[in-house]
Amino acid sequence: MVRPVARVAVAGGKGGVGKTTVAVNLAVALASRGLSILLADADVDNPNAHVNLGLKAEVLEEITIFSPIISEDKCSSCGLCAQKCPEHALLARPGGLPVFFEDRCSGCKICQLVCPEEAISGGRKTLGHLFSARGRWPGLHVVGAELRPGEARSPLVAKALMEHVEELEAGGRYDMTIVDCPPGVGNTLIQALRGSDLALLVTEPTPFGLSTLRLALRAVEKLSLRAYVVVNRADISGQGLRAVRDICSRARLPVLAEIPYDRVAVEAAVRGDPLVEAYPSSRAAGELARLADRVLGLLGLARKG
């Protein structure tokens, strides 16, 4: 199987520290260096990387899972399906059909496989959809997934997205994949991180940022990923920045970039323009551009243009 040169995950523990801003600007900076970049938005509860780039998303396909349909005529009320269900999505009822708890079901089909009466057929449950966005940058392709309103199974939607990403990577059209990871430290984040060659942990020099960094560290440690820290709005607190550096020093975690606060970054985000293109001479854009070069160096790659 042909794989891209690398996959880089941009994570941040809790949301709000500038993770998507870093991911989007890194993707544009690398595309401007002649690389073909796949940007995967795995924040399935609130995907907005394409919005930050001023792009319109196009729905590709629905994400669905198996959902059991139990035949009243065939069911013998033996309870075997409920006994074998790993998520306890079925509850046996003597003399009646099992009770189905839809929000627990992962679509594994075990109930259908073990039913001795073949009373369970396969329905489909829509969890969300995959989308794609292109334009403005020939070397940049954005893909993502969005959870259907009211759905709670974001890990399954993130898993479907990453399977789609693997299919695209196998085509050999991309030099690098950048994954904009979801906030939090649960299974949705793990789905997005898995398979990455390195992780960039975005934080800020505030108590909130320190808490976020510690959360993100736990996730990458679980997967034994090579990780580096990116400090966003690094100059808003000298004391906070020293605390971030101290945590990184004790964890032997290199700080790869310290991006200064820049008012024009807000203006660019409001317009849907990446900072590295809208205000390339700004201090923040300069550090983001250097971050792109450092990532290339870590992965042993070179710019193509």
XYZ file of C-alpha atoms in Angstrom:
305
model
C 0.000 0.000 0.000
C 1.274 3.473 -0.911
C 1.247 5.822 2.078
C 1.989 9.543 2.206
C 5.360 10.558 3.536
C 3.886 11.471 6.911
C 0.799 12.092 8.985
C 0.900 14.943 11.512
C -1.755 15.278 14.220
C -2.506 18.690 15.706
C -4.093 18.184 19.137
C -4.868 20.390 22.095
C -6.670 18.603 24.898
C -9.552 20.975 25.625
C -10.749 23.321 22.900
C -10.011 27.028 22.678
C -6.210 27.185 22.588
C -5.839 27.707 18.834
C -5.521 24.120 17.610
C -7.490 24.643 14.387
C -5.703 27.937 13.704
C -2.355 26.140 13.880
C -3.566 23.204 11.753
C -5.034 25.431 9.045
C -2.035 27.741 8.799
C 0.393 24.825 8.839
C -1.523 23.199 5.973
C -1.510 26.381 3.871
C 2.162 27.087 4.611
C 3.146 23.572 3.526
C 0.958 23.752 0.411
C 2.681 27.038 -0.502
C 5.993 25.164 -0.340
C 4.824 22.933 -3.182
C 3.602 19.950 -1.178
C 0.275 18.231 -1.744
C -1.525 18.387 1.615
C -4.575 16.513 2.889
C -6.133 18.344 5.847
C -8.486 16.078 7.813
C -10.905 17.819 10.202
C -11.606 15.223 12.892
C -13.426 17.607 15.244
C -16.653 15.875 14.241
C -18.842 17.722 16.755
C -17.838 21.114 15.341
C -15.794 20.839 12.134
C -14.700 24.301 11.024
C -11.297 24.006 9.359
C -12.914 24.638 5.968
C -14.670 27.712 7.402
C -11.317 29.064 8.610
C -10.101 28.676 5.035
C -13.155 30.333 3.492
C -14.132 27.111 1.693
C -17.549 25.584 1.103
C -17.973 21.952 2.116
C -19.564 19.383 -0.191
C -21.235 16.331 1.379
C -19.664 13.109 0.091
C -21.675 10.361 1.769
C -23.565 9.458 4.902
C -21.873 7.572 7.720
C -24.084 4.704 8.824
C -23.851 1.664 11.072
C -25.750 -1.603 11.385
C -28.896 -1.371 13.522
C -30.755 -4.591 14.438
C -34.330 -5.166 13.373
C -35.888 -8.036 15.341
C -38.674 -10.106 13.796
C -41.521 -10.734 16.226
C -42.571 -13.790 14.229
C -39.151 -15.477 14.379
C -37.842 -14.403 17.803
C -38.038 -17.176 20.419
C -37.126 -14.826 23.332
C -34.073 -16.984 24.130
C -32.085 -13.927 25.213
C -28.842 -15.039 23.542
C -28.493 -11.782 21.605
C -28.661 -9.781 24.835
C -26.159 -12.088 26.550
C -23.602 -11.740 23.756
C -24.001 -8.002 23.053
C -20.688 -6.387 24.180
C -22.281 -2.933 24.582
C -25.363 -4.208 26.466
C -27.510 -2.546 23.820
C -30.108 -5.327 24.107
C -32.070 -6.317 27.213
C -33.754 -9.725 27.250
C -37.453 -9.957 28.160
C -38.978 -13.355 29.016
C -41.707 -14.102 26.514
C -41.138 -10.912 24.530
C -38.803 -9.166 22.108
C -35.530 -7.831 23.544
C -35.476 -4.121 24.370
C -33.066 -2.245 22.090
C -31.045 0.734 23.420
C -30.045 2.460 20.206
C -27.549 4.897 21.740
C -25.406 2.025 23.056
C -25.167 0.071 19.809
C -21.833 0.155 17.938
C -23.141 -1.810 14.950
C -20.936 -4.871 15.574
C -23.605 -7.366 14.291
C -22.860 -9.944 17.000
C -26.561 -10.149 17.851
C -27.365 -11.077 14.260
C -24.567 -13.649 14.108
C -25.550 -15.507 17.290
C -29.335 -15.537 16.853
C -30.332 -19.228 16.445
C -33.654 -18.319 14.838
C -32.195 -15.831 12.309
C -34.696 -13.348 13.687
C -32.405 -10.313 13.395
C -32.006 -8.460 10.114
C -29.862 -5.453 9.357
C -31.215 -1.950 9.370
C -29.037 1.156 9.016
C -28.597 4.085 11.398
C -27.173 7.384 10.106
C -24.581 8.902 12.437
C -23.303 11.769 10.305
C -21.642 12.463 6.981
C -18.275 12.870 5.278
C -17.497 16.098 3.441
C -14.843 17.535 1.148
C -13.685 21.089 0.373
C -11.286 22.412 -2.260
C -10.388 25.724 -3.845
C -7.923 28.639 -3.645
C -4.924 26.346 -3.040
C -4.334 23.654 -5.697
C -2.161 21.650 -3.324
C -4.635 21.591 -0.427
C -7.598 19.250 -0.019
C -9.804 19.396 3.089
C -11.874 16.422 4.200
C -13.882 16.032 7.359
C -16.863 14.457 9.054
C -19.776 15.933 10.958
C -21.870 14.229 13.608
C -25.619 14.302 13.029
C -27.393 16.650 15.500
C -28.523 14.718 18.544
C -26.087 11.843 17.951
C -23.669 10.873 20.704
C -21.351 8.420 18.958
C -18.621 10.759 17.766
C -15.892 8.056 18.009
C -17.611 6.024 15.301
C -17.856 9.073 13.034
C -14.185 9.916 13.642
C -13.269 6.299 12.879
C -15.171 6.459 9.577
C -13.347 9.676 8.671
C -9.926 8.206 9.382
C -10.777 5.139 7.294
C -11.658 7.534 4.455
C -8.353 9.346 5.014
C -6.469 6.038 4.726
C -8.208 5.329 1.425
C -7.184 8.742 0.087
C -3.621 8.286 1.340
C -3.394 4.937 -0.420
C -3.877 6.708 -3.741
C -0.435 8.276 -3.423
C -1.611 11.787 -4.324
C -0.529 13.482 -1.106
C 2.835 14.263 0.444
C 1.451 14.774 3.929
C -1.750 14.488 5.954
C -2.491 16.963 8.734
C -5.199 15.906 11.184
C -7.019 18.643 13.097
C -7.923 16.600 16.172
C -11.047 16.970 18.334
C -10.853 18.420 21.848
C -10.903 16.183 24.913
C -9.006 13.003 25.707
C -11.585 10.325 24.939
C -11.968 7.723 22.228
C -12.743 10.314 19.535
C -9.294 11.866 20.022
C -7.628 8.450 20.058
C -9.263 7.619 16.710
C -7.849 10.840 15.236
C -4.349 10.386 16.693
C -3.867 6.743 15.754
C -1.477 6.245 12.841
C 0.225 9.645 13.160
C 3.971 9.981 12.718
C 4.127 12.893 15.105
C 1.792 15.048 17.186
C 1.852 18.790 17.736
C 0.298 19.660 21.109
C -1.087 23.196 21.040
C -1.336 25.093 24.316
C -1.215 28.652 25.694
C 0.504 30.202 28.746
C -2.594 30.316 30.952
C -3.974 28.016 33.694
C -6.450 26.741 31.099
C -3.603 26.082 28.652
C -1.549 24.226 31.257
C -4.516 21.989 32.054
C -5.037 21.395 28.342
C -1.387 20.464 27.849
C -1.481 17.890 30.629
C -4.605 16.306 29.098
C -3.044 16.148 25.641
C 0.121 14.609 27.064
C -1.856 11.702 28.501
C -3.370 10.941 25.116
C -0.081 10.869 23.185
C 1.582 8.823 25.922
C -1.121 6.152 25.538
C -0.214 5.792 21.871
C 3.558 6.295 22.324
C 3.563 9.088 19.746
C 6.484 11.387 19.032
C 5.204 14.744 20.270
C 6.197 18.418 20.274
C 4.594 21.472 21.845
C 3.365 24.597 20.081
C 2.636 27.527 22.407
C -0.021 29.835 20.983
C -0.304 33.475 22.175
C 3.024 32.779 23.853
C 3.720 36.355 24.963
C 0.515 37.077 26.909
C 2.031 35.852 30.187
C 5.709 35.512 31.009
C 4.921 33.511 34.126
C 2.603 31.212 32.190
C 5.180 30.690 29.446
C 7.796 29.719 32.033
C 5.307 27.220 33.489
C 4.716 25.683 30.052
C 8.451 25.415 29.457
C 8.893 23.817 32.880
C 6.259 21.156 32.157
C 7.876 20.439 28.801
C 11.332 20.234 30.331
C 10.221 17.758 32.971
C 8.376 15.679 30.370
C 11.347 15.915 27.957
C 8.964 17.379 25.417
C 10.510 19.838 22.934
C 8.832 23.203 22.339
C 8.726 23.502 18.567
C 7.183 26.981 18.253
C 6.136 29.933 20.394
C 3.583 31.922 18.397
C 3.082 35.485 19.655
C -0.325 37.077 20.091
C -1.229 39.100 17.024
C -4.390 41.155 16.597
C -4.387 40.581 12.831
C -4.820 36.854 13.483
C -8.347 37.589 14.720
C -9.076 39.727 11.670
C -7.863 36.963 9.350
C -9.958 34.323 11.128
C -13.106 36.443 10.871
C -12.599 36.750 7.114
C -11.802 33.067 6.649
C -8.221 33.787 5.574
C -5.179 31.883 6.891
C -2.798 34.244 8.671
C 0.299 33.046 6.770
C -1.293 34.274 3.553
C -3.320 37.294 4.710
C -0.548 38.871 6.814
C 2.685 37.037 5.942
C 4.882 39.762 7.458
C 3.198 39.618 10.879
C 5.116 38.123 13.797
C 2.625 35.295 14.293
C 2.628 34.387 10.592
C 6.416 34.346 10.611
C 6.518 31.868 13.483
C 3.847 29.695 11.829
C 5.922 29.659 8.632
C 8.991 28.622 10.606
C 6.895 25.906 12.259
C 6.116 24.513 8.797
C 9.823 24.383 7.972
C 10.616 22.704 11.288
C 7.958 20.052 10.669
C 9.480 19.369 7.261
C 12.882 19.028 8.914
C 11.604 16.603 11.539
C 10.086 14.422 8.845
C 13.103 14.612 6.563
C 11.191 16.384 3.798
C 12.025 19.343 1.620
C 9.915 22.047 0.037
C 9.019 21.489 -3.612
C 8.463 25.047 -4.683
